[in-house]
């Protein structure tokens, strides 16, 4: 297990190194860039040249990269130029990371809470009305673009009906103490119930929008997996042994059916990040997804770099954890 | 590894219960949300032309979902985060918008106009040669930290601006654009970079500013946010000049990020990056009319659609630059769309030195005749937009419409091209994507209209579109386009701020330095700017405008378009400014 973990960590370092080179070179070869982002349309040629010189942007790209790498290894990814100008890019990421964690965690929990039981029930009632209905719902969930769904939810429930806030993380003038950067949790820790509830209300629509695809995927995988497992020989053996139905369902069917669900849940974390960019943009929710979207619009290279590199790291780490979990659940893997 | 023992039925039931609970919580929240009722109050007009006096758009109620803020809090939807809070280093509107509430300069602009009026100075006078300006300071005024506002503080600020070095000098763009060089700045040849500024002396309650030459920029420029007078105590205490180049950008000192200290009607309280809000609170010691709302919040919402929806939901009280296509819908819904006086110009730039055909005045005249500007203004721009015959609107000094006009005339355009031997002219026409500017709400439609016009005159148009900051501005500045769309929103009321900015330098985006008339125009502009007597100066600018239109045509002025700012129906007291210099201290809310 230790060797496996170390190997994965080394892979992670290599992935991040290669990614940082590709990203750095690609961004700097895009038209436009930092100078225009900072100076806007009022810059004289002299000013532009002066700024390039001051920031070292006139140096060869590999020199720029190694300077960047040297600073990045000390945690200095430079200053934001567009998302939160003048703020340390890593700080921008860390500030917004909590927002995305709240959003993504809530969405994946919602997807699991709905997807697994409904997938199980649908499999147990294969061909019934519930099963057919849920399949249609899951198909729609996969087919409808997140962006469109988010927009629709916002328009109906926030703009037209006024039931929930249309955007943001928290009502601006509410009394809220920041502890962890997770607003819902902060409110609970400091007993500022109103602040916590306010944060939840801001999250309900984004949660639903972001949870749709993972829910649909988890539902379908669970359903298919349960259908497959319940026809296996060991289930028949368990029945022949006279085990109770509940034991068969829990210890044999559900547990074995969970293996692909765990895998797919891990894989969904990557999709969640993509979904978060769209969801956060629609709901003006200040997480890392919105930082990435605004960063590209405003050519905020430091923020783009830190968000992409940190997200890649998170993605690899999450998948490593999923693989380890897999080993916990499936003894066959551990023995290999 | 121990096998976990799962009870399947319990598990699924538990999951089901949790799922049901989640949904129930969501639905319950919907059912019990405390949305404020629509305020159906009839608000008096906000004091600017074009305001709709009644409305039900704004909502009020307790803070929370779907309810606007309480009456003593004004929430404005900002399109972007402020760069920081020291306006000396800023160039962007969102930073200036916040800075204008916190700070004041020696002068400010009369609400709704671009005319100077007293601020921290109660009066001012200029010497006959225009090189010495004496400002009498207002008595009894304090900065937010209790430091006295006096002539010494004013001079401290101006000297601080002039003394910028390194990264600070690179960032203080509004100083270098207007005043020229900094104290220790040298050009590539090691020579000092000339500056308008010679010094500032405090003489009792008078701040005496000395200039190296007379300029039309004074006193108007002192009303710009970048020339705000800030607390010398705080500037020193929080190391305000310590701007550092770091990576691809700049790191600012804590003065600029946490401790901005001015003498304006609002004080800085916090910038909550986690929630994307900037909060200001009323300055109860402000010398003038106190702010009508205790709290002013800027909520950063990058998407214009999202800003509109927040306004509709009642969670913000206003936002800037609503798309003209939305104006009537917003008005119908009871929101107040305050149309600003147009203080901008859209032009079609003609790059010299790129396409040899454009060096011929006849070709430039032909292009001017080919563009159906009236049709464009009528069909595409909001009400109140005008065709521009010169490069600034009629509210600016030195305006004249007694210039050579280029009415839409395709036949004339064709004959001029034939005379120039350019009947088969091909032009590389650039337009920007991913941008909307106050003078150009929809660049694509501008391009489409003018492309058709040019083709009707027999000109072949090669289209190049690039993102605003994705090659467009860089390409235009590098003179890669033959013809391009750009414009300008004025900072203060001088012709120099428009045509001086465009054409005084000969290495400008029109590349006028490649033509003999480029230096000629530059010299005329410099000379006009330095005339101390306003009437003589205005007359000189009238002549320059005539020559630009008749003899030079470095670009073709198209239109002046009035941008708007929108607020909820229950908001009063907002005065729309041509300079986007809205002071929110005068704003109040009912209900």
Short mmCIF file of N, CA, C and O in Angstrom, two decimals, chain B residues 11-100:
data_model
loop_
_atom_site.label_atom_id
_atom_site.label_comp_id
_atom_site.label_asym_id
_atom_site.label_seq_id
_atom_site.Cartn_x
_atom_site.Cartn_y
_atom_site.Cartn_z
N UNK B 11 -29.46 0.61 5.14
CA UNK B 11 -28.71 1.57 4.31
C UNK B 11 -29.63 2.25 3.31
O UNK B 11 -29.67 3.47 3.22
N UNK B 12 -30.32 1.42 2.58
CA UNK B 12 -31.15 2.04 1.53
C UNK B 12 -32.24 2.90 2.14
O UNK B 12 -32.55 3.97 1.62
N UNK B 13 -32.78 2.44 3.26
CA UNK B 13 -33.80 3.28 3.90
C UNK B 13 -33.19 4.59 4.40
O UNK B 13 -33.77 5.66 4.27
N UNK B 14 -32.02 4.44 4.97
CA UNK B 14 -31.34 5.64 5.46
C UNK B 14 -31.07 6.61 4.33
O UNK B 14 -31.30 7.81 4.44
N UNK B 15 -30.57 6.05 3.24
CA UNK B 15 -30.28 6.89 2.10
C UNK B 15 -31.55 7.54 1.58
O UNK B 15 -31.57 8.72 1.23
N UNK B 16 -32.58 6.74 1.53
CA UNK B 16 -33.85 7.27 1.04
C UNK B 16 -34.34 8.39 1.93
O UNK B 16 -34.78 9.45 1.46
N UNK B 17 -34.22 8.16 3.22
CA UNK B 17 -34.68 9.19 4.16
C UNK B 17 -33.85 10.47 3.99
O UNK B 17 -34.37 11.58 3.97
N UNK B 18 -32.54 10.27 3.85
CA UNK B 18 -31.67 11.44 3.68
C UNK B 18 -32.00 12.18 2.40
O UNK B 18 -32.03 13.41 2.36
N UNK B 19 -32.24 11.40 1.35
CA UNK B 19 -32.59 12.02 0.07
C UNK B 19 -33.88 12.82 0.19
O UNK B 19 -33.97 13.96 -0.26
N UNK B 20 -34.84 12.18 0.84
CA UNK B 20 -36.11 12.87 1.02
C UNK B 20 -35.93 14.13 1.85
O UNK B 20 -36.50 15.18 1.56
N UNK B 21 -35.09 14.00 2.87
CA UNK B 21 -34.86 15.16 3.74
C UNK B 21 -34.21 16.31 2.96
O UNK B 21 -34.56 17.47 3.12
N UNK B 22 -33.25 15.93 2.11
CA UNK B 22 -32.58 16.96 1.31
C UNK B 22 -33.58 17.73 0.46
O UNK B 22 -33.57 18.95 0.40
N UNK B 23 -34.43 16.95 -0.21
CA UNK B 23 -35.43 17.59 -1.05
C UNK B 23 -36.38 18.44 -0.23
O UNK B 23 -36.73 19.55 -0.59
N UNK B 24 -36.76 17.87 0.92
CA UNK B 24 -37.71 18.59 1.77
C UNK B 24 -37.12 19.91 2.23
O UNK B 24 -37.78 20.95 2.23
N UNK B 25 -35.84 19.87 2.60
CA UNK B 25 -35.17 21.10 3.04
C UNK B 25 -35.20 22.13 1.92
O UNK B 25 -35.52 23.30 2.12
N UNK B 26 -34.87 21.65 0.73
CA UNK B 26 -34.87 22.57 -0.42
C UNK B 26 -36.23 23.18 -0.64
O UNK B 26 -36.37 24.39 -0.80
N UNK B 27 -37.24 22.33 -0.63
CA UNK B 27 -38.59 22.82 -0.89
C UNK B 27 -39.06 23.73 0.24
O UNK B 27 -39.68 24.75 0.02
N UNK B 28 -38.71 23.32 1.47
CA UNK B 28 -39.13 24.14 2.60
C UNK B 28 -38.51 25.52 2.51
O UNK B 28 -39.14 26.53 2.80
N UNK B 29 -37.25 25.53 2.07
CA UNK B 29 -36.60 26.83 1.98
C UNK B 29 -37.31 27.70 0.97
O UNK B 29 -37.39 28.92 1.12
N UNK B 30 -37.78 27.05 -0.09
CA UNK B 30 -38.51 27.83 -1.09
C UNK B 30 -39.78 28.39 -0.48
O UNK B 30 -40.11 29.55 -0.65
N UNK B 31 -40.47 27.51 0.23
CA UNK B 31 -41.76 27.91 0.75
C UNK B 31 -41.64 28.99 1.81
O UNK B 31 -42.50 29.85 1.93
N UNK B 32 -40.55 28.92 2.59
CA UNK B 32 -40.48 29.85 3.71
C UNK B 32 -39.56 31.04 3.45
O UNK B 32 -39.21 31.74 4.36
N UNK B 33 -39.14 31.19 2.21
CA UNK B 33 -38.22 32.29 1.97
C UNK B 33 -38.92 33.61 2.21
O UNK B 33 -40.10 33.78 1.98
N UNK B 34 -38.12 34.55 2.70
CA UNK B 34 -38.72 35.80 3.14
C UNK B 34 -38.49 36.89 2.12
O UNK B 34 -37.82 37.87 2.37
N UNK B 35 -38.98 36.68 0.97
CA UNK B 35 -38.75 37.67 -0.07
C UNK B 35 -39.53 38.94 0.24
O UNK B 35 -40.69 38.91 0.60
N UNK B 36 -38.85 40.04 0.08
CA UNK B 36 -39.53 41.32 0.29
C UNK B 36 -40.57 41.54 -0.78
O UNK B 36 -40.46 41.06 -1.90
N UNK B 37 -41.58 42.24 -0.41
CA UNK B 37 -42.61 42.51 -1.41
C UNK B 37 -42.11 43.55 -2.40
O UNK B 37 -41.28 44.38 -2.09
N UNK B 38 -42.62 43.46 -3.58
CA UNK B 38 -42.24 44.46 -4.58
C UNK B 38 -42.64 45.84 -4.09
O UNK B 38 -43.76 46.07 -3.70
N UNK B 39 -41.68 46.70 -4.13
CA UNK B 39 -42.00 48.07 -3.74
C UNK B 39 -42.72 48.74 -4.89
O UNK B 39 -42.16 48.91 -5.95
N UNK B 40 -43.94 49.07 -4.66
CA UNK B 40 -44.68 49.71 -5.76
C UNK B 40 -44.74 51.20 -5.54
O UNK B 40 -45.65 51.88 -5.96
N UNK B 41 -43.76 51.68 -4.81
CA UNK B 41 -43.75 53.13 -4.57
C UNK B 41 -43.44 53.87 -5.85
O UNK B 41 -42.73 53.38 -6.71
N UNK B 42 -43.98 55.02 -5.95
CA UNK B 42 -43.63 55.83 -7.12
C UNK B 42 -42.49 56.74 -6.71
O UNK B 42 -42.67 57.68 -5.96
N UNK B 43 -41.35 56.39 -7.21
CA UNK B 43 -40.16 57.18 -6.84
C UNK B 43 -40.09 58.40 -7.72
O UNK B 43 -40.34 58.34 -8.91
N UNK B 44 -39.75 59.52 -7.13
CA UNK B 44 -39.54 60.67 -7.99
C UNK B 44 -38.35 60.44 -8.89
O UNK B 44 -37.51 59.60 -8.62
N UNK B 45 -38.32 61.16 -9.97
CA UNK B 45 -37.20 60.98 -10.90
C UNK B 45 -35.89 61.22 -10.21
O UNK B 45 -35.77 61.93 -9.24
N UNK B 46 -34.89 60.57 -10.73
CA UNK B 46 -33.60 60.65 -10.05
C UNK B 46 -32.78 61.85 -10.46
O UNK B 46 -31.60 61.91 -10.19
N UNK B 47 -33.38 62.72 -11.11
CA UNK B 47 -32.66 63.95 -11.37
C UNK B 47 -31.88 63.98 -12.65
O UNK B 47 -31.12 64.88 -12.90
N UNK B 48 -32.04 62.98 -13.44
CA UNK B 48 -31.35 62.98 -14.73
C UNK B 48 -32.37 62.78 -15.82
O UNK B 48 -33.39 62.18 -15.61
N UNK B 49 -32.08 63.30 -16.96
CA UNK B 49 -33.04 63.11 -18.04
C UNK B 49 -33.20 61.64 -18.35
O UNK B 49 -32.27 60.86 -18.20
N UNK B 50 -34.36 61.30 -18.73
CA UNK B 50 -34.58 59.93 -19.17
C UNK B 50 -34.92 58.97 -18.07
O UNK B 50 -35.02 57.79 -18.26
N UNK B 51 -35.10 59.46 -16.86
CA UNK B 51 -35.41 58.51 -15.80
C UNK B 51 -36.90 58.22 -15.81
O UNK B 51 -37.72 59.07 -16.07
N UNK B 52 -37.23 56.98 -15.52
CA UNK B 52 -38.64 56.66 -15.42
C UNK B 52 -39.03 56.84 -13.96
O UNK B 52 -38.37 56.33 -13.07
N UNK B 53 -40.02 57.59 -13.75
CA UNK B 53 -40.27 58.06 -12.39
C UNK B 53 -40.92 57.05 -11.49
O UNK B 53 -40.86 57.14 -10.30
N UNK B 54 -41.60 56.09 -12.04
CA UNK B 54 -42.25 55.15 -11.16
C UNK B 54 -41.74 53.76 -11.44
O UNK B 54 -41.22 53.49 -12.50
N UNK B 55 -41.89 52.92 -10.48
CA UNK B 55 -41.42 51.57 -10.74
C UNK B 55 -41.71 50.66 -9.59
O UNK B 55 -41.99 51.07 -8.49
N UNK B 56 -41.67 49.41 -9.90
CA UNK B 56 -41.84 48.41 -8.86
C UNK B 56 -40.71 47.41 -8.92
O UNK B 56 -40.81 46.31 -8.44
N UNK B 57 -39.67 47.80 -9.59
CA UNK B 57 -38.57 46.85 -9.76
C UNK B 57 -37.83 46.58 -8.48
O UNK B 57 -37.43 45.48 -8.21
N UNK B 58 -37.65 47.57 -7.69
CA UNK B 58 -36.83 47.37 -6.50
C UNK B 58 -37.63 46.68 -5.43
O UNK B 58 -38.81 46.90 -5.25
N UNK B 59 -36.98 45.82 -4.75
CA UNK B 59 -37.64 45.18 -3.63
C UNK B 59 -36.88 45.54 -2.38
O UNK B 59 -35.74 45.94 -2.42
N UNK B 60 -37.56 45.43 -1.30
CA UNK B 60 -36.89 45.71 -0.05
C UNK B 60 -37.31 44.66 0.94
O UNK B 60 -38.24 43.91 0.73
N UNK B 61 -36.63 44.63 2.01
CA UNK B 61 -36.97 43.65 3.02
C UNK B 61 -35.73 43.25 3.75
O UNK B 61 -34.69 43.84 3.61
N UNK B 62 -35.87 42.23 4.55
CA UNK B 62 -34.70 41.82 5.31
C UNK B 62 -33.71 41.19 4.36
O UNK B 62 -34.07 40.65 3.32
N UNK B 63 -32.49 41.26 4.73
CA UNK B 63 -31.46 40.63 3.91
C UNK B 63 -31.77 39.16 3.80
O UNK B 63 -32.13 38.53 4.76
N UNK B 64 -31.63 38.66 2.64
CA UNK B 64 -31.90 37.25 2.48
C UNK B 64 -32.31 36.98 1.07
O UNK B 64 -32.18 37.81 0.20
N UNK B 65 -32.80 35.81 0.83
CA UNK B 65 -33.05 35.43 -0.54
C UNK B 65 -34.10 36.30 -1.17
O UNK B 65 -35.15 36.54 -0.61
N UNK B 66 -33.75 36.76 -2.33
CA UNK B 66 -34.72 37.48 -3.12
C UNK B 66 -35.14 38.81 -2.54
O UNK B 66 -35.96 39.50 -3.11
N UNK B 67 -34.63 39.20 -1.43
CA UNK B 67 -35.00 40.48 -0.87
C UNK B 67 -33.87 41.45 -0.98
O UNK B 67 -32.74 41.11 -0.73
N UNK B 68 -34.17 42.65 -1.38
CA UNK B 68 -33.12 43.65 -1.46
C UNK B 68 -32.64 44.01 -0.07
O UNK B 68 -33.19 43.60 0.94
N UNK B 69 -31.59 44.81 -0.03
CA UNK B 69 -31.05 45.18 1.27
C UNK B 69 -31.98 46.19 1.93
O UNK B 69 -32.87 46.76 1.30
N UNK B 70 -31.73 46.41 3.18
CA UNK B 70 -32.52 47.38 3.91
C UNK B 70 -32.32 48.76 3.31
O UNK B 70 -31.40 49.00 2.55
N UNK B 71 -33.21 49.69 3.70
CA UNK B 71 -33.20 51.01 3.08
C UNK B 71 -31.91 51.78 3.32
O UNK B 71 -31.59 52.69 2.59
N UNK B 72 -31.17 51.43 4.38
CA UNK B 72 -29.95 52.20 4.64
C UNK B 72 -28.73 51.56 4.00
O UNK B 72 -27.60 51.89 4.31
N UNK B 73 -28.96 50.59 3.11
CA UNK B 73 -27.85 49.95 2.40
C UNK B 73 -28.12 50.00 0.90
O UNK B 73 -29.20 49.61 0.45
N UNK B 74 -27.16 50.47 0.17
CA UNK B 74 -27.28 50.51 -1.29
C UNK B 74 -26.29 49.49 -1.86
O UNK B 74 -25.10 49.54 -1.56
N UNK B 75 -26.81 48.56 -2.64
CA UNK B 75 -25.96 47.51 -3.21
C UNK B 75 -25.87 47.70 -4.72
O UNK B 75 -26.89 47.70 -5.41
N UNK B 76 -24.67 47.87 -5.20
CA UNK B 76 -24.46 48.12 -6.62
C UNK B 76 -23.73 46.94 -7.25
O UNK B 76 -22.74 46.44 -6.69
N UNK B 77 -24.23 46.46 -8.37
CA UNK B 77 -23.60 45.33 -9.06
C UNK B 77 -22.43 45.80 -9.89
O UNK B 77 -22.60 46.53 -10.86
N UNK B 78 -21.23 45.39 -9.49
CA UNK B 78 -20.02 45.80 -10.22
C UNK B 78 -19.64 44.71 -11.21
O UNK B 78 -19.79 43.52 -10.93
N UNK B 79 -19.13 45.14 -12.36
CA UNK B 79 -18.80 44.18 -13.41
C UNK B 79 -17.49 43.45 -13.16
O UNK B 79 -17.23 42.41 -13.74
N UNK B 80 -16.67 44.01 -12.29
CA UNK B 80 -15.38 43.37 -12.02
C UNK B 80 -14.85 43.79 -10.68
O UNK B 80 -15.37 44.72 -10.05
N UNK B 81 -13.82 43.08 -10.25
CA UNK B 81 -13.20 43.42 -8.97
C UNK B 81 -12.34 44.66 -9.13
O UNK B 81 -11.72 44.85 -10.16
N UNK B 82 -12.31 45.51 -8.11
CA UNK B 82 -11.39 46.64 -8.19
C UNK B 82 -9.95 46.15 -8.17
O UNK B 82 -9.66 45.13 -7.53
N UNK B 83 -9.07 46.84 -8.87
CA UNK B 83 -7.67 46.40 -8.91
C UNK B 83 -7.05 46.52 -7.52
O UNK B 83 -6.24 45.69 -7.12
N UNK B 84 -7.38 47.57 -6.84
CA UNK B 84 -6.99 47.83 -5.45
C UNK B 84 -7.66 49.16 -5.12
O UNK B 84 -8.52 49.61 -5.87
N UNK B 85 -7.27 49.78 -4.02
CA UNK B 85 -8.03 50.95 -3.59
C UNK B 85 -7.21 52.24 -3.55
O UNK B 85 -7.63 53.21 -2.96
N UNK B 86 -6.05 52.20 -4.20
CA UNK B 86 -5.27 53.43 -4.34
C UNK B 86 -5.39 53.88 -5.80
O UNK B 86 -4.75 53.31 -6.68
N UNK B 87 -6.22 54.89 -6.05
CA UNK B 87 -6.54 55.22 -7.46
C UNK B 87 -5.34 55.73 -8.26
O UNK B 87 -5.41 55.78 -9.48
N UNK B 88 -4.25 56.10 -7.59
CA UNK B 88 -3.08 56.56 -8.34
C UNK B 88 -2.61 55.48 -9.30
O UNK B 88 -2.15 55.77 -10.40
N UNK B 89 -2.74 54.22 -8.89
CA UNK B 89 -2.20 53.12 -9.69
C UNK B 89 -3.24 52.46 -10.58
O UNK B 89 -2.99 51.42 -11.18
N UNK B 90 -4.43 53.04 -10.66
CA UNK B 90 -5.52 52.37 -11.38
C UNK B 90 -5.78 53.01 -12.73
O UNK B 90 -5.47 54.18 -12.96
N UNK B 91 -6.36 52.22 -13.61
CA UNK B 91 -6.82 52.76 -14.90
C UNK B 91 -8.23 52.29 -15.21
O UNK B 91 -8.80 52.70 -16.22
N UNK B 92 -8.77 51.41 -14.38
CA UNK B 92 -10.05 50.79 -14.77
C UNK B 92 -11.23 51.39 -14.02
O UNK B 92 -11.11 51.83 -12.88
N UNK B 93 -12.36 51.34 -14.68
CA UNK B 93 -13.57 51.97 -14.17
C UNK B 93 -14.06 51.41 -12.85
O UNK B 93 -14.58 52.16 -12.02
N UNK B 94 -13.91 50.11 -12.64
CA UNK B 94 -14.43 49.52 -11.40
C UNK B 94 -13.63 49.99 -10.19
O UNK B 94 -14.18 50.18 -9.11
N UNK B 95 -12.33 50.17 -10.38
CA UNK B 95 -11.52 50.70 -9.28
C UNK B 95 -11.87 52.15 -9.02
O UNK B 95 -12.02 52.57 -7.87
N UNK B 96 -12.03 52.90 -10.10
CA UNK B 96 -12.37 54.32 -9.95
C UNK B 96 -13.74 54.50 -9.29
O UNK B 96 -13.95 55.42 -8.52
N UNK B 97 -14.66 53.62 -9.63
CA UNK B 97 -16.02 53.75 -9.08
C UNK B 97 -15.99 53.70 -7.55
O UNK B 97 -16.66 54.49 -6.88
N UNK B 98 -15.22 52.77 -7.03
CA UNK B 98 -15.10 52.66 -5.56
C UNK B 98 -14.32 53.86 -5.03
O UNK B 98 -14.71 54.48 -4.03
N UNK B 99 -13.21 54.19 -5.70
CA UNK B 99 -12.35 55.27 -5.22
C UNK B 99 -13.11 56.60 -5.15
O UNK B 99 -12.85 57.43 -4.27
N UNK B 100 -14.03 56.80 -6.07
CA UNK B 100 -14.77 58.08 -6.11
C UNK B 100 -15.65 58.26 -4.88
O UNK B 100 -16.04 59.38 -4.55
#
